[in-house]
PDB file of C-alpha atoms in Angstrom:
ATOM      1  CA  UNK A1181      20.585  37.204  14.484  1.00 91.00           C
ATOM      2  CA  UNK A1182      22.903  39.967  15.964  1.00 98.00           C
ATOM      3  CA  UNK A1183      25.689  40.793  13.727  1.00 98.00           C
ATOM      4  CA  UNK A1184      29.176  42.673  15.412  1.00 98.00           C
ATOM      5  CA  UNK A1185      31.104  43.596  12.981  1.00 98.00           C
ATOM      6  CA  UNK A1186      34.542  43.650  14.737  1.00 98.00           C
ATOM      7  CA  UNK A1187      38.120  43.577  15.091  1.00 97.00           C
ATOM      8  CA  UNK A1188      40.369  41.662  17.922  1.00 97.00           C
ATOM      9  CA  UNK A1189      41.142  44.325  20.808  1.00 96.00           C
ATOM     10  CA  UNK A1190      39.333  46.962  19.076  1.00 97.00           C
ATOM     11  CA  UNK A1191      36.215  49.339  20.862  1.00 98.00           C
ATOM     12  CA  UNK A1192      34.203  45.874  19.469  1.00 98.00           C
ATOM     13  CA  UNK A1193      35.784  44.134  22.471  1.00 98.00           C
ATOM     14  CA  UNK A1194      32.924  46.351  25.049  1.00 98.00           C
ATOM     15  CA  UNK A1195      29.520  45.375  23.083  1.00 98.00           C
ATOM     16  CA  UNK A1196      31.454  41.546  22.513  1.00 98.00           C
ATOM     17  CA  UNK A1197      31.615  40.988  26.590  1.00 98.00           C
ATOM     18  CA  UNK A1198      28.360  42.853  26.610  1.00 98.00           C
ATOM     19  CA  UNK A1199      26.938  40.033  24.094  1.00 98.00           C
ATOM     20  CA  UNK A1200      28.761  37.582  26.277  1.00 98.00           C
ATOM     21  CA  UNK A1201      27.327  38.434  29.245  1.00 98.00           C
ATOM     22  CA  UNK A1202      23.514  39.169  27.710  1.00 98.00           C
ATOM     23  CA  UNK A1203      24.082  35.218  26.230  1.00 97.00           C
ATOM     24  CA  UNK A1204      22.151  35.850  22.846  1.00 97.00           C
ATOM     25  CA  UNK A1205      22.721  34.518  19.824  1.00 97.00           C
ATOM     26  CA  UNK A1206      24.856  36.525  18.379  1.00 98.00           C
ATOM     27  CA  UNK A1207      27.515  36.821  15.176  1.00 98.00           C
ATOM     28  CA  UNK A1208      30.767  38.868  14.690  1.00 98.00           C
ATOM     29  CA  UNK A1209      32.036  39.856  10.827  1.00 98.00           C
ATOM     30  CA  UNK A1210      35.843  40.562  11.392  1.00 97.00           C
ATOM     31  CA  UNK A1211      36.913  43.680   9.927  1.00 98.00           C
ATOM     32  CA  UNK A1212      40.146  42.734   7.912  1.00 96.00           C
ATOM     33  CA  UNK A1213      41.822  46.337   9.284  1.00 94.00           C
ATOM     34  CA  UNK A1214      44.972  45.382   8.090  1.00 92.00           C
ATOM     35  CA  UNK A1215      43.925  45.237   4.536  1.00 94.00           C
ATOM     36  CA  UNK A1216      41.531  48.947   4.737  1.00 95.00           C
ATOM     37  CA  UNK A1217      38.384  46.838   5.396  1.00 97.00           C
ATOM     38  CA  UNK A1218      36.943  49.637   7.578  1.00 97.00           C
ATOM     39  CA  UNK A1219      37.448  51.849   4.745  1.00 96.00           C
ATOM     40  CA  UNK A1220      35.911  50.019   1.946  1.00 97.00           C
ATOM     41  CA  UNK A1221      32.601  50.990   0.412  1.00 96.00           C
ATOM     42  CA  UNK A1222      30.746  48.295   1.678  1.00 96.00           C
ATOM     43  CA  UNK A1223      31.980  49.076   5.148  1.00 97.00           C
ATOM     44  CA  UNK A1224      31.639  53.121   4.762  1.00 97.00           C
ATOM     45  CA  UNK A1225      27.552  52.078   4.429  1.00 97.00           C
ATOM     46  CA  UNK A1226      27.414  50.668   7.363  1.00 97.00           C
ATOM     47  CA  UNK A1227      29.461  53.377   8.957  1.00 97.00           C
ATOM     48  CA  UNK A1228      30.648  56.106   7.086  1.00 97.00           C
ATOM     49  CA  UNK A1229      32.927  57.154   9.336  1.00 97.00           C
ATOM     50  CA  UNK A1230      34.890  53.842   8.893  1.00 97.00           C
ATOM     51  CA  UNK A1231      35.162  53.251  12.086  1.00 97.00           C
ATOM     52  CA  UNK A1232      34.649  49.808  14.370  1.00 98.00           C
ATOM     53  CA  UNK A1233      32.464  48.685  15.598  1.00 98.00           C
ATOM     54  CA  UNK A1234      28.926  48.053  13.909  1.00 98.00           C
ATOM     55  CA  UNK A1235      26.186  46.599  15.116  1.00 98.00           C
ATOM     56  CA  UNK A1236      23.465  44.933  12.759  1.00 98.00           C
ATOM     57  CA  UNK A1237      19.978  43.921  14.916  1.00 97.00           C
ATOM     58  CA  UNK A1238      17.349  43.220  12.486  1.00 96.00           C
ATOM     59  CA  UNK A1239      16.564  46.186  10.408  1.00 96.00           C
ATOM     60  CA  UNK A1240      18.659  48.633  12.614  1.00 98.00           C
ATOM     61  CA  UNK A1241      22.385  49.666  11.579  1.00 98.00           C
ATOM     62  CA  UNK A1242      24.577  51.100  14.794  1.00 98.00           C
ATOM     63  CA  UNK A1243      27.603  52.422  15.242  1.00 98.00           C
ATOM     64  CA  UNK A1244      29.619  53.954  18.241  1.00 98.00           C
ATOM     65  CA  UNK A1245      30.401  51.922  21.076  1.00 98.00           C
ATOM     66  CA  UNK A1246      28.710  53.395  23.583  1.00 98.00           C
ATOM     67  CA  UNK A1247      25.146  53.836  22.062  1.00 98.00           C
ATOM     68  CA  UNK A1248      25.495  49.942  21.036  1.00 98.00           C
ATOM     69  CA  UNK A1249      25.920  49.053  24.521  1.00 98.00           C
ATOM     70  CA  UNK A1250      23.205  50.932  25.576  1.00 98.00           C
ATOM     71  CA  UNK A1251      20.773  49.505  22.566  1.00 98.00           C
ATOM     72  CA  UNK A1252      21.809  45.744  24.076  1.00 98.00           C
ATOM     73  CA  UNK A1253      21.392  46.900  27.714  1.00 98.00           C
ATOM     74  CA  UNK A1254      18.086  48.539  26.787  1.00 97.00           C
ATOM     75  CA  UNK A1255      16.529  45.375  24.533  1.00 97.00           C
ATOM     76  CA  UNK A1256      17.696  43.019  27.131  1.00 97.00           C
ATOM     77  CA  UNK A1257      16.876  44.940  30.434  1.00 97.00           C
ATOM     78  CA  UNK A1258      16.691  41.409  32.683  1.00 96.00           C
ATOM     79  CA  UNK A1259      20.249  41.302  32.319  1.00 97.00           C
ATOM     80  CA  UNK A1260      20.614  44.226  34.839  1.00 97.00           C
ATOM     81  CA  UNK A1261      23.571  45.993  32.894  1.00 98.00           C
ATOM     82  CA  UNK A1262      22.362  49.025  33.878  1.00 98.00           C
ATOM     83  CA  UNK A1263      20.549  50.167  36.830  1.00 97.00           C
ATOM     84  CA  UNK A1264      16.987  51.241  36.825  1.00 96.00           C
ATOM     85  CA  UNK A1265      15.340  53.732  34.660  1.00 95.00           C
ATOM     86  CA  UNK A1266      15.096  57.005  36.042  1.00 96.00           C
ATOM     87  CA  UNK A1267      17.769  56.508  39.036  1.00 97.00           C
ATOM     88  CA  UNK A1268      20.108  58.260  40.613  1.00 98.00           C
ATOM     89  CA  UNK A1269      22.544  55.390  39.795  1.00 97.00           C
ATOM     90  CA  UNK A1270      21.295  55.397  36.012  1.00 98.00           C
ATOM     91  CA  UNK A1271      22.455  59.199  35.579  1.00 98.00           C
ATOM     92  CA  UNK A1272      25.779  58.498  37.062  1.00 98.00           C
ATOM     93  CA  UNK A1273      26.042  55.264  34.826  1.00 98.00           C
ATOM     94  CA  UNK A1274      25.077  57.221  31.638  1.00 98.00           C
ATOM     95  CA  UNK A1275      28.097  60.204  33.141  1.00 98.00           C
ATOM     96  CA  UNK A1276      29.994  57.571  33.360  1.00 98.00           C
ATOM     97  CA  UNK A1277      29.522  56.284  29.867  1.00 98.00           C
ATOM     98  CA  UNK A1278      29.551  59.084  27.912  1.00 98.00           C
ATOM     99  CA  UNK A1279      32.590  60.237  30.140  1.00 98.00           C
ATOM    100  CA  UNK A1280      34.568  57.205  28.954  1.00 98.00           C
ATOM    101  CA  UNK A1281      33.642  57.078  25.066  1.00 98.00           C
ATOM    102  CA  UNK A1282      34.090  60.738  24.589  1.00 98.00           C
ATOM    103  CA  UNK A1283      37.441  61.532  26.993  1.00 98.00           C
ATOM    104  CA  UNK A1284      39.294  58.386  28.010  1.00 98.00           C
ATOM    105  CA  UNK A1285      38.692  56.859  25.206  1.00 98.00           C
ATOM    106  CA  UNK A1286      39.031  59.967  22.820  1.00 98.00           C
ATOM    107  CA  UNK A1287      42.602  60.787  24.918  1.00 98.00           C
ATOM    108  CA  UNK A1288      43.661  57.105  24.391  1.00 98.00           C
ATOM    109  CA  UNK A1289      43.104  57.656  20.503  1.00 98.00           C
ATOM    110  CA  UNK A1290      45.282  60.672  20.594  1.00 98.00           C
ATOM    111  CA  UNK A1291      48.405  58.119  22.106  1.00 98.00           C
ATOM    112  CA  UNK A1292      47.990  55.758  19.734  1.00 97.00           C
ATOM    113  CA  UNK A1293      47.790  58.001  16.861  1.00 97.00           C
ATOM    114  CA  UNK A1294      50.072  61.474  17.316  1.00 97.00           C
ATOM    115  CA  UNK A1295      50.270  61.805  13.856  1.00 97.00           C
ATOM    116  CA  UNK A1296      46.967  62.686  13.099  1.00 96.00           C
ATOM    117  CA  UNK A1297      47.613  66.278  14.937  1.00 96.00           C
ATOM    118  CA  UNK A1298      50.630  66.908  13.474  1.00 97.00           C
ATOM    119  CA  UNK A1299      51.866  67.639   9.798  1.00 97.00           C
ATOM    120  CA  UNK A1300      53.767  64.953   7.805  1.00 95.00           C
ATOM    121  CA  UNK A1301      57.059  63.947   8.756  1.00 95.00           C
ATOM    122  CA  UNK A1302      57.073  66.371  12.202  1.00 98.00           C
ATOM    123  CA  UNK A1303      58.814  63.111  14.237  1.00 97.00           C
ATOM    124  CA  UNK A1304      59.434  65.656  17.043  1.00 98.00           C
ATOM    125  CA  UNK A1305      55.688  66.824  17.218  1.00 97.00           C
ATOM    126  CA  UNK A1306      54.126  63.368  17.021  1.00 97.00           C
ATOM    127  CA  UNK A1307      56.643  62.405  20.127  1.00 97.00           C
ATOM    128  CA  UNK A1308      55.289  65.445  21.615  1.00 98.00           C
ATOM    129  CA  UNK A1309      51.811  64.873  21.012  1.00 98.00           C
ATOM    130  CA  UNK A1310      51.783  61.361  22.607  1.00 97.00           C
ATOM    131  CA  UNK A1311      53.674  62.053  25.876  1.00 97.00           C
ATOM    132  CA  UNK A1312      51.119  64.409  26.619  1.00 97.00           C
ATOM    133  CA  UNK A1313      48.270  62.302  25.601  1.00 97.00           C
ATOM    134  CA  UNK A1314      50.348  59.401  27.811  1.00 97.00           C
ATOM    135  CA  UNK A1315      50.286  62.140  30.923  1.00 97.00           C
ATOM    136  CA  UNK A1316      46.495  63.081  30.320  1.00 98.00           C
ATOM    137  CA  UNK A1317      45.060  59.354  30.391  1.00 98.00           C
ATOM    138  CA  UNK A1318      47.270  59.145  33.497  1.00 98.00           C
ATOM    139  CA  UNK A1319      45.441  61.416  34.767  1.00 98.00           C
ATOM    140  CA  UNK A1320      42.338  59.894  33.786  1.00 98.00           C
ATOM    141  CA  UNK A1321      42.988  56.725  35.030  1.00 98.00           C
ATOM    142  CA  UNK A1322      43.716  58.189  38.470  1.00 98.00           C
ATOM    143  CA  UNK A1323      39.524  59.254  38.619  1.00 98.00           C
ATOM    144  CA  UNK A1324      38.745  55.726  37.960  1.00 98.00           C
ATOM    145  CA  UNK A1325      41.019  54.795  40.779  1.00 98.00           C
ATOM    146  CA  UNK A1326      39.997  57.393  42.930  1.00 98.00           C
ATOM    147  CA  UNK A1327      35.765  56.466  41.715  1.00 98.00           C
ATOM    148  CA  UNK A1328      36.421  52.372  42.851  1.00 98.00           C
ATOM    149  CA  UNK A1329      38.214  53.918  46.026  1.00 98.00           C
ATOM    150  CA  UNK A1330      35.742  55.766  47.220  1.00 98.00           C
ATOM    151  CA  UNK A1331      32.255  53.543  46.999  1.00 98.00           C
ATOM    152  CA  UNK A1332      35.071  50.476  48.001  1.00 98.00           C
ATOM    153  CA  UNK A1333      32.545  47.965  45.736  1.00 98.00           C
ATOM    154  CA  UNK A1334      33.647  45.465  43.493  1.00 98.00           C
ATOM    155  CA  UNK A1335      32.511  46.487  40.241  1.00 98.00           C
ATOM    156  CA  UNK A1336      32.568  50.483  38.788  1.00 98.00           C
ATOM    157  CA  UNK A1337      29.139  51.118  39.823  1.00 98.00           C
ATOM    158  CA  UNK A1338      29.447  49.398  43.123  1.00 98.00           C
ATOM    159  CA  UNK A1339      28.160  46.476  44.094  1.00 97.00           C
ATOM    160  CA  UNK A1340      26.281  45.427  40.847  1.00 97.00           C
ATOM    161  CA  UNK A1341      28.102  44.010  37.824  1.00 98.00           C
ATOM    162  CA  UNK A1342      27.206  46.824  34.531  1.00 98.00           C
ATOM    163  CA  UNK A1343      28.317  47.479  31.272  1.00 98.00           C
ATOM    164  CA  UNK A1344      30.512  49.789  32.365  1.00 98.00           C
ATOM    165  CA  UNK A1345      32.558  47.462  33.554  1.00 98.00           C
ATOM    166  CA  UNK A1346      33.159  45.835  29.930  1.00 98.00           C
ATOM    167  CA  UNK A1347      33.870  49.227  28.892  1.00 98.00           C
ATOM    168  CA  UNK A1348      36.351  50.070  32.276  1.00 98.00           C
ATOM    169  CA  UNK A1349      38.291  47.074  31.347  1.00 98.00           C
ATOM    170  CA  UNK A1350      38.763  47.593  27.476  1.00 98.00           C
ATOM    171  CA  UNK A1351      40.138  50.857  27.864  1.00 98.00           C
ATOM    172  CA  UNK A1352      42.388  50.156  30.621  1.00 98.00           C
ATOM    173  CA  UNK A1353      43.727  46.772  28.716  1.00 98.00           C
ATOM    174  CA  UNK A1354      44.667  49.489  26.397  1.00 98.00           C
ATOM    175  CA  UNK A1355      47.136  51.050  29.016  1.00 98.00           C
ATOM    176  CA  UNK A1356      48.638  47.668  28.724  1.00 97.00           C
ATOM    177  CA  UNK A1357      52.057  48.423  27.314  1.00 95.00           C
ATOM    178  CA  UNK A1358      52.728  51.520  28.573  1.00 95.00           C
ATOM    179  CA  UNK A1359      56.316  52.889  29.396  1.00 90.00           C
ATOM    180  CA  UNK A1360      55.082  53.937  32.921  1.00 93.00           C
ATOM    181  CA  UNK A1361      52.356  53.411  35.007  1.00 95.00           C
ATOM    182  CA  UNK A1362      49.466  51.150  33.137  1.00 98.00           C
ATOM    183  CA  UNK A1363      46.472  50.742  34.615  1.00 98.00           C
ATOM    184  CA  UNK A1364      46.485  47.763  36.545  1.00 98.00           C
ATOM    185  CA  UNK A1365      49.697  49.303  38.853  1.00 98.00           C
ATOM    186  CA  UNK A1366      46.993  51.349  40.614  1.00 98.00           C
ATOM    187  CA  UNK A1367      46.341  50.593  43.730  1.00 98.00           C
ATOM    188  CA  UNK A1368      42.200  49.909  43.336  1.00 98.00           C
ATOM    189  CA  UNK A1369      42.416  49.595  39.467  1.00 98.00           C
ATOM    190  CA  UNK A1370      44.374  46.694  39.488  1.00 98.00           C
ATOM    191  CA  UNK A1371      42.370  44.105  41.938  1.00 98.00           C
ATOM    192  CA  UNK A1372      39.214  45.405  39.983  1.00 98.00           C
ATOM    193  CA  UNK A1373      40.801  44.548  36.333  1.00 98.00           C
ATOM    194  CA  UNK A1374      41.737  41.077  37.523  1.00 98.00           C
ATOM    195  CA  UNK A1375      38.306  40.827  38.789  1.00 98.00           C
ATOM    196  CA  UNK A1376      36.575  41.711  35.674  1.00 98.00           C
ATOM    197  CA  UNK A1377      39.097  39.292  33.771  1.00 98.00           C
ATOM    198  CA  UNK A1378      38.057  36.249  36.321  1.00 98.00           C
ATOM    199  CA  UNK A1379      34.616  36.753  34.352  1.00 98.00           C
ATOM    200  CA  UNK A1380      33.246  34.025  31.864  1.00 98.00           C
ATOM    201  CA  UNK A1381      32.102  36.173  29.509  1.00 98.00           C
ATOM    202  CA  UNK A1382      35.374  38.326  29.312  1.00 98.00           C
ATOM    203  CA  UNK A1383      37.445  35.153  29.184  1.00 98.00           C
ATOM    204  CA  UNK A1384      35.064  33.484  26.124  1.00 98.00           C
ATOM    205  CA  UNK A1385      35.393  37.172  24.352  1.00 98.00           C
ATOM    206  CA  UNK A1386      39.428  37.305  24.770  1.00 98.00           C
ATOM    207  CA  UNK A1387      39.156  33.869  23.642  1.00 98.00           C
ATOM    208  CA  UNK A1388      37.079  34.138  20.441  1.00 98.00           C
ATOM    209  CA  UNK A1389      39.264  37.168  19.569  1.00 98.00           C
ATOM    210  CA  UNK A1390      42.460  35.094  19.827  1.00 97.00           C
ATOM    211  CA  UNK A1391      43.969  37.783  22.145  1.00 97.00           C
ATOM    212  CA  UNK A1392      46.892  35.997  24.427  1.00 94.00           C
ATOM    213  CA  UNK A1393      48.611  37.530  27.933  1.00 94.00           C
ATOM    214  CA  UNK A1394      49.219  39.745  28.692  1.00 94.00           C
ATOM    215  CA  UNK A1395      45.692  40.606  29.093  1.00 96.00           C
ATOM    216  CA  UNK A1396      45.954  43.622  31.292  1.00 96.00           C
TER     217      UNK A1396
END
């Protein structure tokens, strides 16, 4: 059986709706973060870089997000979570992948944790660090705005449902408690991140991760 080895509201959440929505047997292994599981040797074999999520299919150990979503979208192709091999529509879904795993999602990382760029005890850097990282995801959420505005579809790659879509939403729910403008007060962003949250398989993942409102 498939093994996610996750935490609740963590990068896990995107391969968890993905395994939702794919409706395979599946298992997650919580990662006790709060008590340095990620960091443990056990953990660090799985994924030295003691980071979350893992993915465990048979014989095969993965870890980043987005090459686990691809792995499930690529064993389970009848699912449709991706558009067809060799497209136009499959290079813009890989852009779109890679585009959210290595800069949203890299810039949201930077927010949440200023004081890994600064040195110890620099209050004023770390302040400085994250309103800038705050103003750059802005930014960022503005072209995913701007993306859903101009194809006017109901889902990120139109009108088909795709994995980007789990991955849209995590990030976004991210934005959640921002000071100033979170993702769902954009005009297009909003309506889309309800529409992803109507989903059964996001509501059975936010509900087997114990998360409670707001969700967005």
């Amino acid at each position: 059986m498939i093994q996610l080895h996750s935490h609740p509201s963590d990068a896990s959440m995107v391969p968890h709706i993905v395994l939702e929505e794919l409706g395979v047997p599946y298992e997650r292994v919580l990662v006790d973060k709060a008590n340095g599981a990620h960091k443990a040797p056990d953990y660090l074999v799985l994924n030295p870089n003691g980071l979350i999520p893992v993915l465990v299919d048979g014989n095969l150990v993965l870890y980043e997000t987005a090459a686990i979503c691809l792995h499930l979208c690529d064993t389970h192709p009848n699912a449709g979570l991706l558009p067809t091999l060799g497209s136009a529509q499959r290079a813009h879904a890989y852009k779109w992948l890679v585009w959210l795993t290595n800069t949203l999602q890299a810039t949201l990382i930077i927010y949440f944790y200023p004081q890994r760029w600064v040195n110890e005890g620099n209050a004023v850097g770390e302040a400085e660090v994250k309103a800038h990282a705050q103003a750059r995801v802005g930014a960022l959420l503005d072209q995913l705005d701007a993306e859903l505005a101009r194809h006017g579809g109901p889902w990120f790659m139109g009108a088909e449902y795709s994995v980007l879509d789990a991955y849209v939403f995590t990030l976004c729910r991210w934005t959640r408690n921002f000071s100033t403008a979170p993702a769902r007060e954009r005009a297009h962003l909003g309506p889309y991140l309800l529409r992803v949250l109507e989903r059964p398989a996001v509501q059975r993942a936010l509900a087997n991760e114990g998360l409670a409102p707001p969700f967005v």
